[in-house]
mmCIF file of C-alpha atoms in Angstrom:
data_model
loop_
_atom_site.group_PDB
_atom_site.id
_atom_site.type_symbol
_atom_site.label_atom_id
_atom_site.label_comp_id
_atom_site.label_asym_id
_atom_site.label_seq_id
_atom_site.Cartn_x
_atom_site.Cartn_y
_atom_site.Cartn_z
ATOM 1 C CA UNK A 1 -53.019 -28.195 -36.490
ATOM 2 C CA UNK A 2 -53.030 -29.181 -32.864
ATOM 3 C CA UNK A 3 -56.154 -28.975 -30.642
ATOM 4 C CA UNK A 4 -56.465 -26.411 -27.679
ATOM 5 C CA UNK A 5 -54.114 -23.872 -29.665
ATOM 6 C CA UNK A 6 -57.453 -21.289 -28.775
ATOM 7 C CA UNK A 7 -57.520 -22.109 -24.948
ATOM 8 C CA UNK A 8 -53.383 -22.095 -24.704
ATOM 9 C CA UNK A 9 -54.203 -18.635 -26.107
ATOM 10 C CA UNK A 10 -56.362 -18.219 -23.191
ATOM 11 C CA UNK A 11 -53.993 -19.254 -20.974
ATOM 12 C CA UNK A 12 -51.785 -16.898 -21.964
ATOM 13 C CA UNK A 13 -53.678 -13.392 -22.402
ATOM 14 C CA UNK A 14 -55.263 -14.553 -18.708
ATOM 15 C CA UNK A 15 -52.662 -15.921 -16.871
ATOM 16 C CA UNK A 16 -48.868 -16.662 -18.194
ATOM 17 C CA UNK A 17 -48.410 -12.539 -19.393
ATOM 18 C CA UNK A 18 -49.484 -11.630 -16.259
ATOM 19 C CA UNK A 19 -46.849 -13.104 -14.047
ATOM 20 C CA UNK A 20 -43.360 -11.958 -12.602
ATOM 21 C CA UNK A 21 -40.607 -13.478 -15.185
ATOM 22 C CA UNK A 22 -38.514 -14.734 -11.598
ATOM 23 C CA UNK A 23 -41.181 -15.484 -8.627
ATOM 24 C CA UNK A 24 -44.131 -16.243 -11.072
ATOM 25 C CA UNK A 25 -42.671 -18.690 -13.845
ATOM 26 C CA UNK A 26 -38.658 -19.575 -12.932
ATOM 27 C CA UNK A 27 -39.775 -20.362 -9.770
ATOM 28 C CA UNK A 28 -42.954 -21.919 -9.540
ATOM 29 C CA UNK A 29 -43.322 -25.180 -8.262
ATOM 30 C CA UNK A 30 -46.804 -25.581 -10.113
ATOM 31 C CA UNK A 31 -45.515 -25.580 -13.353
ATOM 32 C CA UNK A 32 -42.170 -27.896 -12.367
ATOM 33 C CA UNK A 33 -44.811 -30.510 -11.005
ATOM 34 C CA UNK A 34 -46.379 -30.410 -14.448
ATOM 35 C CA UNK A 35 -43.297 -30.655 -16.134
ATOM 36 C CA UNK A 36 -44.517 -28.042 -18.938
ATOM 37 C CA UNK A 37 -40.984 -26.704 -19.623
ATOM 38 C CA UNK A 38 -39.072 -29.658 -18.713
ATOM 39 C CA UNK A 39 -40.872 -32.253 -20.885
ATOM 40 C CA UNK A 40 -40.390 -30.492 -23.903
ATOM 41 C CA UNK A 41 -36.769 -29.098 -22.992
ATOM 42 C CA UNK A 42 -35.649 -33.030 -22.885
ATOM 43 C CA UNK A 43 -36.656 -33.795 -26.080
ATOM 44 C CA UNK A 44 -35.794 -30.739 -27.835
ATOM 45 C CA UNK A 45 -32.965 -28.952 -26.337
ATOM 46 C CA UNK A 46 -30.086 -31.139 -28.198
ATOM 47 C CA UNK A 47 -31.663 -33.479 -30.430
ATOM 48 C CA UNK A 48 -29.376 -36.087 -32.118
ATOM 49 C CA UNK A 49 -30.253 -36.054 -35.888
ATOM 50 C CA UNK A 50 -28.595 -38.805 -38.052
ATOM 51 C CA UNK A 51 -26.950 -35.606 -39.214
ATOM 52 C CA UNK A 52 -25.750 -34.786 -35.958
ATOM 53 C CA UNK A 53 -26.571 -32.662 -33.173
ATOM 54 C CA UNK A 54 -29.423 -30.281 -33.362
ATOM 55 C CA UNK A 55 -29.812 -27.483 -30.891
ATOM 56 C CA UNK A 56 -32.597 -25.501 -30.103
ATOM 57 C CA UNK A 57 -32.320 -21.932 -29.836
ATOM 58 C CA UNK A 58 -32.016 -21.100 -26.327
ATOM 59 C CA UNK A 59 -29.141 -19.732 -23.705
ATOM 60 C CA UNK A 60 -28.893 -23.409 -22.133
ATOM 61 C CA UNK A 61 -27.582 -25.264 -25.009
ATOM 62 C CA UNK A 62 -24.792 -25.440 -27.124
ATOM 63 C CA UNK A 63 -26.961 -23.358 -30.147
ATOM 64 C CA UNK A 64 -24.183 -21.342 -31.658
ATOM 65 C CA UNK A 65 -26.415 -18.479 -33.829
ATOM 66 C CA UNK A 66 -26.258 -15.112 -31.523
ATOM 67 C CA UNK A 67 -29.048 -14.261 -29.899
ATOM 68 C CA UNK A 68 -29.360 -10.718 -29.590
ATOM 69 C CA UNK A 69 -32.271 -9.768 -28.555
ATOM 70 C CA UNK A 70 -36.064 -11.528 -27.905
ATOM 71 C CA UNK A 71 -37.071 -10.499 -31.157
ATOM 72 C CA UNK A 72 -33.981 -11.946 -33.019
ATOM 73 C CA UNK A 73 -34.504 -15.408 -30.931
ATOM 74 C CA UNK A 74 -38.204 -15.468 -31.799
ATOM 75 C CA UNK A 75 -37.843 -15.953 -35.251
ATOM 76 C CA UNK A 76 -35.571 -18.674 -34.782
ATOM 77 C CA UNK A 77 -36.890 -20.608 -31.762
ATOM 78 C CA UNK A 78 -40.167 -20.437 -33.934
ATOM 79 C CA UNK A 79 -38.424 -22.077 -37.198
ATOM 80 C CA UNK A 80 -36.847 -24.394 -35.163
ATOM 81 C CA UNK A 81 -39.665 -25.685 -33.536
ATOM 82 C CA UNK A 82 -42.333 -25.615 -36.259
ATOM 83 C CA UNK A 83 -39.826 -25.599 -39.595
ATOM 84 C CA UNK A 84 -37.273 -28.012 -38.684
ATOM 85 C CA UNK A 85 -37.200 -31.388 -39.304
ATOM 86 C CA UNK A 86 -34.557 -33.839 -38.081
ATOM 87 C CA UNK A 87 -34.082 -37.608 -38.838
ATOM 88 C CA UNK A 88 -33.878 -40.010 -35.514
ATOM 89 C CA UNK A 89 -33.250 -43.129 -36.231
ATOM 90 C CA UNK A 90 -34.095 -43.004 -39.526
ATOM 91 C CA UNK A 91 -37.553 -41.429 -39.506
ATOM 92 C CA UNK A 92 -37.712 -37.645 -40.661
ATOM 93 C CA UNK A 93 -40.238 -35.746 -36.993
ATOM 94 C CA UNK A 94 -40.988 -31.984 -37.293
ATOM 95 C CA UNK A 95 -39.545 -30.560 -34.142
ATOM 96 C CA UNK A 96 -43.050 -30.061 -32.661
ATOM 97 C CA UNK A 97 -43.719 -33.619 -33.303
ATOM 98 C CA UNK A 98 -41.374 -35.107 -30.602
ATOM 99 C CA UNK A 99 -43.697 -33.260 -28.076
ATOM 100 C CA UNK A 100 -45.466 -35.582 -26.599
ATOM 101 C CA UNK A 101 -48.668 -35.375 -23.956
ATOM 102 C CA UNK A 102 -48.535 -34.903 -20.606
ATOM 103 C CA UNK A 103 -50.754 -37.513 -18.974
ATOM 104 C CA UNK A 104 -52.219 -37.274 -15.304
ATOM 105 C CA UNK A 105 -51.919 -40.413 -14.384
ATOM 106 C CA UNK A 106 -48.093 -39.530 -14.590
ATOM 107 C CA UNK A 107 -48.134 -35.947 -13.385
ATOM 108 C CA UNK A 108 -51.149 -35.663 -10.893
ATOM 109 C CA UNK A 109 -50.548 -32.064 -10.737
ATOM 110 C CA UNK A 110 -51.748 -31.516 -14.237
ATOM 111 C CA UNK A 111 -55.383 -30.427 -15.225
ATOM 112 C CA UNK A 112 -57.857 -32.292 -17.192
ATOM 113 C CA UNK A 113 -57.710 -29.317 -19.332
ATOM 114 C CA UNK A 114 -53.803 -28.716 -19.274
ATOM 115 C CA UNK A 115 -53.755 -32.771 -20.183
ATOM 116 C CA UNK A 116 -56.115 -32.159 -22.982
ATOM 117 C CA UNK A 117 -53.646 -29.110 -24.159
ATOM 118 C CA UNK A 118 -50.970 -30.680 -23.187
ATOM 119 C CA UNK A 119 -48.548 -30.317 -26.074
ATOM 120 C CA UNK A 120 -49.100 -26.454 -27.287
ATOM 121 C CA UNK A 121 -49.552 -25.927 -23.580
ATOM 122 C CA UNK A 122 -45.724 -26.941 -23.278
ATOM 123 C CA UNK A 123 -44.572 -25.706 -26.557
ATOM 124 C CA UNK A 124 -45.820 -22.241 -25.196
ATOM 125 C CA UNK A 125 -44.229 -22.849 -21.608
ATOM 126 C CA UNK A 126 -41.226 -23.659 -22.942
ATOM 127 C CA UNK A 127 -41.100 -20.577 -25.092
ATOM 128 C CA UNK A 128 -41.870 -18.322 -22.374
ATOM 129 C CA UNK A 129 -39.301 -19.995 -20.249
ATOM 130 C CA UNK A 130 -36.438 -19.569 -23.443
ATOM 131 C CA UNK A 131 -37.515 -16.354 -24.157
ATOM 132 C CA UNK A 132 -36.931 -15.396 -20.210
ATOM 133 C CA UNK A 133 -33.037 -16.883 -20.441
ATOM 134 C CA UNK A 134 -32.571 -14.519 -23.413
ATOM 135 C CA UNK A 135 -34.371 -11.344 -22.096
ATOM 136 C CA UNK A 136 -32.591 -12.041 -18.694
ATOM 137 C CA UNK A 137 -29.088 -12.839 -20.405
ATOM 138 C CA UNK A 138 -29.375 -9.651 -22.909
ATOM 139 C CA UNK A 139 -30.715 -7.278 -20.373
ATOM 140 C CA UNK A 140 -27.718 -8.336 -17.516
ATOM 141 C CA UNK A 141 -24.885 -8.592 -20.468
ATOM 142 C CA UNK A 142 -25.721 -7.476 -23.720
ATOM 143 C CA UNK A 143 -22.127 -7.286 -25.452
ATOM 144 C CA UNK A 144 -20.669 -10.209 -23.848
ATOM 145 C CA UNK A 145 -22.781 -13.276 -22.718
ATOM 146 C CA UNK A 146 -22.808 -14.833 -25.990
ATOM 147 C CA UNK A 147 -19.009 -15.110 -26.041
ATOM 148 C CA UNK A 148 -18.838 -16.029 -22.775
ATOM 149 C CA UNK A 149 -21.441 -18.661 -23.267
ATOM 150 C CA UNK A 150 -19.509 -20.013 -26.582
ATOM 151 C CA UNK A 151 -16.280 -20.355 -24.669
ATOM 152 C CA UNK A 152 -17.591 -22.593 -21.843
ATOM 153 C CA UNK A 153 -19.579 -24.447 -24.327
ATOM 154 C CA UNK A 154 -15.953 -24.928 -26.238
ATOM 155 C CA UNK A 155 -14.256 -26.089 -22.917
ATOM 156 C CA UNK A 156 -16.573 -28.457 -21.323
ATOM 157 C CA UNK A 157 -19.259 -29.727 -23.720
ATOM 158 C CA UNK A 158 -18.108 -29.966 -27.382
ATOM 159 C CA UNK A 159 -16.641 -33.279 -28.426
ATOM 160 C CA UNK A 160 -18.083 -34.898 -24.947
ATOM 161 C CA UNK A 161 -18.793 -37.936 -26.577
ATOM 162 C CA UNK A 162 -15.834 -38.538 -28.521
ATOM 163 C CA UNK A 163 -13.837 -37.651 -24.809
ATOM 164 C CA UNK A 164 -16.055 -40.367 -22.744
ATOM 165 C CA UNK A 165 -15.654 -42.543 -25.262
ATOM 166 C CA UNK A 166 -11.648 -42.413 -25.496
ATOM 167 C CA UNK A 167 -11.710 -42.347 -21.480
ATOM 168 C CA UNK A 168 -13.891 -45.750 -21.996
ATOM 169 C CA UNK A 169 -11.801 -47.316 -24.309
ATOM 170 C CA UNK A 170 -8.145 -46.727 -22.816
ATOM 171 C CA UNK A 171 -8.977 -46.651 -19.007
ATOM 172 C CA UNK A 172 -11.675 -49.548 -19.234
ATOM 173 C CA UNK A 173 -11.356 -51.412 -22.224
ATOM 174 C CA UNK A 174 -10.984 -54.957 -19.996
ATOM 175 C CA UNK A 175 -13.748 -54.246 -17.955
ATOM 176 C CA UNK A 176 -17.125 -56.311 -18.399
ATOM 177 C CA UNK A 177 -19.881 -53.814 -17.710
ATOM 178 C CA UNK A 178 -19.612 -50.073 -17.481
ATOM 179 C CA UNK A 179 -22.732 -48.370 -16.510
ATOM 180 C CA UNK A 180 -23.571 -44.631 -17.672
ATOM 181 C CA UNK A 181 -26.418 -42.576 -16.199
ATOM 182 C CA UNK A 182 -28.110 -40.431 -18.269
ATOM 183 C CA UNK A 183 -26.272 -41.005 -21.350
ATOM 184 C CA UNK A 184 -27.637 -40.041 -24.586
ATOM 185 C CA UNK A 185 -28.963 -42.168 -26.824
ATOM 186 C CA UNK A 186 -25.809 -41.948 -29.593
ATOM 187 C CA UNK A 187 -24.269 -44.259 -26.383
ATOM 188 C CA UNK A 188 -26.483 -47.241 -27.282
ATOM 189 C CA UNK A 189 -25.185 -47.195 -31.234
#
């Protein structure tokens, strides 16, 4: 079990379920400067297993499995992140386990508590902040975001590798260096 799971409980009986979904969490500068959904969203949101990609359940991704309702994403955001387990370079990592902690020294803006929390702080933040998307997305277009979601995720992000790739290979296959910002790490096999 992970330490601070009791005051990350705290946390969020005497803070986090107290605030405005928009003005008090989506838009607080606090928790960006902490990075406590953003850190966790990087290394979880598509995660490329040696079986391929892995997606975590949440509106911003290309997860494919419907997401009806809070309840219905609940149970699988919570098997994803505690159940799963996916192989990066060649080492099977729980989900959870590729949350790592947020230090001060990094993030000034952090606690010495929220530091010593740090990673079931994060996991909870970033649950909070998927569970948002999907309350926000069901409640605006219940019947229809889901398909409209799938259908942008079909035209500009599925095969994206395999596309940059053919784009490197016949428009620059004589050039020396290429470089690529923000690439993901498949790019360096």
């Amino acid at each position: 079990g992970w330490e601070g799971v009791d005051q990350v409980a705290e946390c969020y009986r005497n803070d986090f379920c107290q605030r405005p979904i928009v003005s008090g969490f989506m838009t607080d500068k606090d928790l960006g400067a902490k990075r406590l959904a953003s850190m966790p969203d990087r290394v979880s949101n598509t995660i490329n297993s040696a079986g391929g990609a892995v997606c975590r359940p949440t509106v911003i991704n290309l997860y494919e499995e419907p997401m009806d309702s809070v309840d219905a994403w609940w149970a699988q955001w919570k098997t994803f992140v505690f159940d799963t387990t996916v192989n990066i370079k060649g080492k099977d990592t729980p989900v959870h386990g590729l949350f790592g902690p947020i230090k001060r020294s990094k993030y000034p803006a952090v606690t010495e508590l929220e530091e010593s929390i740090s990673i079931p702080l994060q996991t909870m933040v970033l649950a909070i902040f998927d569970a948002i998307l999907v309350h926000i997305m069901n409640s605006v277009s219940p019947a229809a975001w889901h398909g409209i979601k799938m259908s942008l995720c079909e035209a500009l992000n599925k095969k994206k590798v395999e596309r940059t790739l053919e784009i490197m290979v016949e428009t620059y296959a004589d050039t020396d260096v290429i470089f690529l910002q923000e690439a993901a790490a498949v790019f360096i096999d």
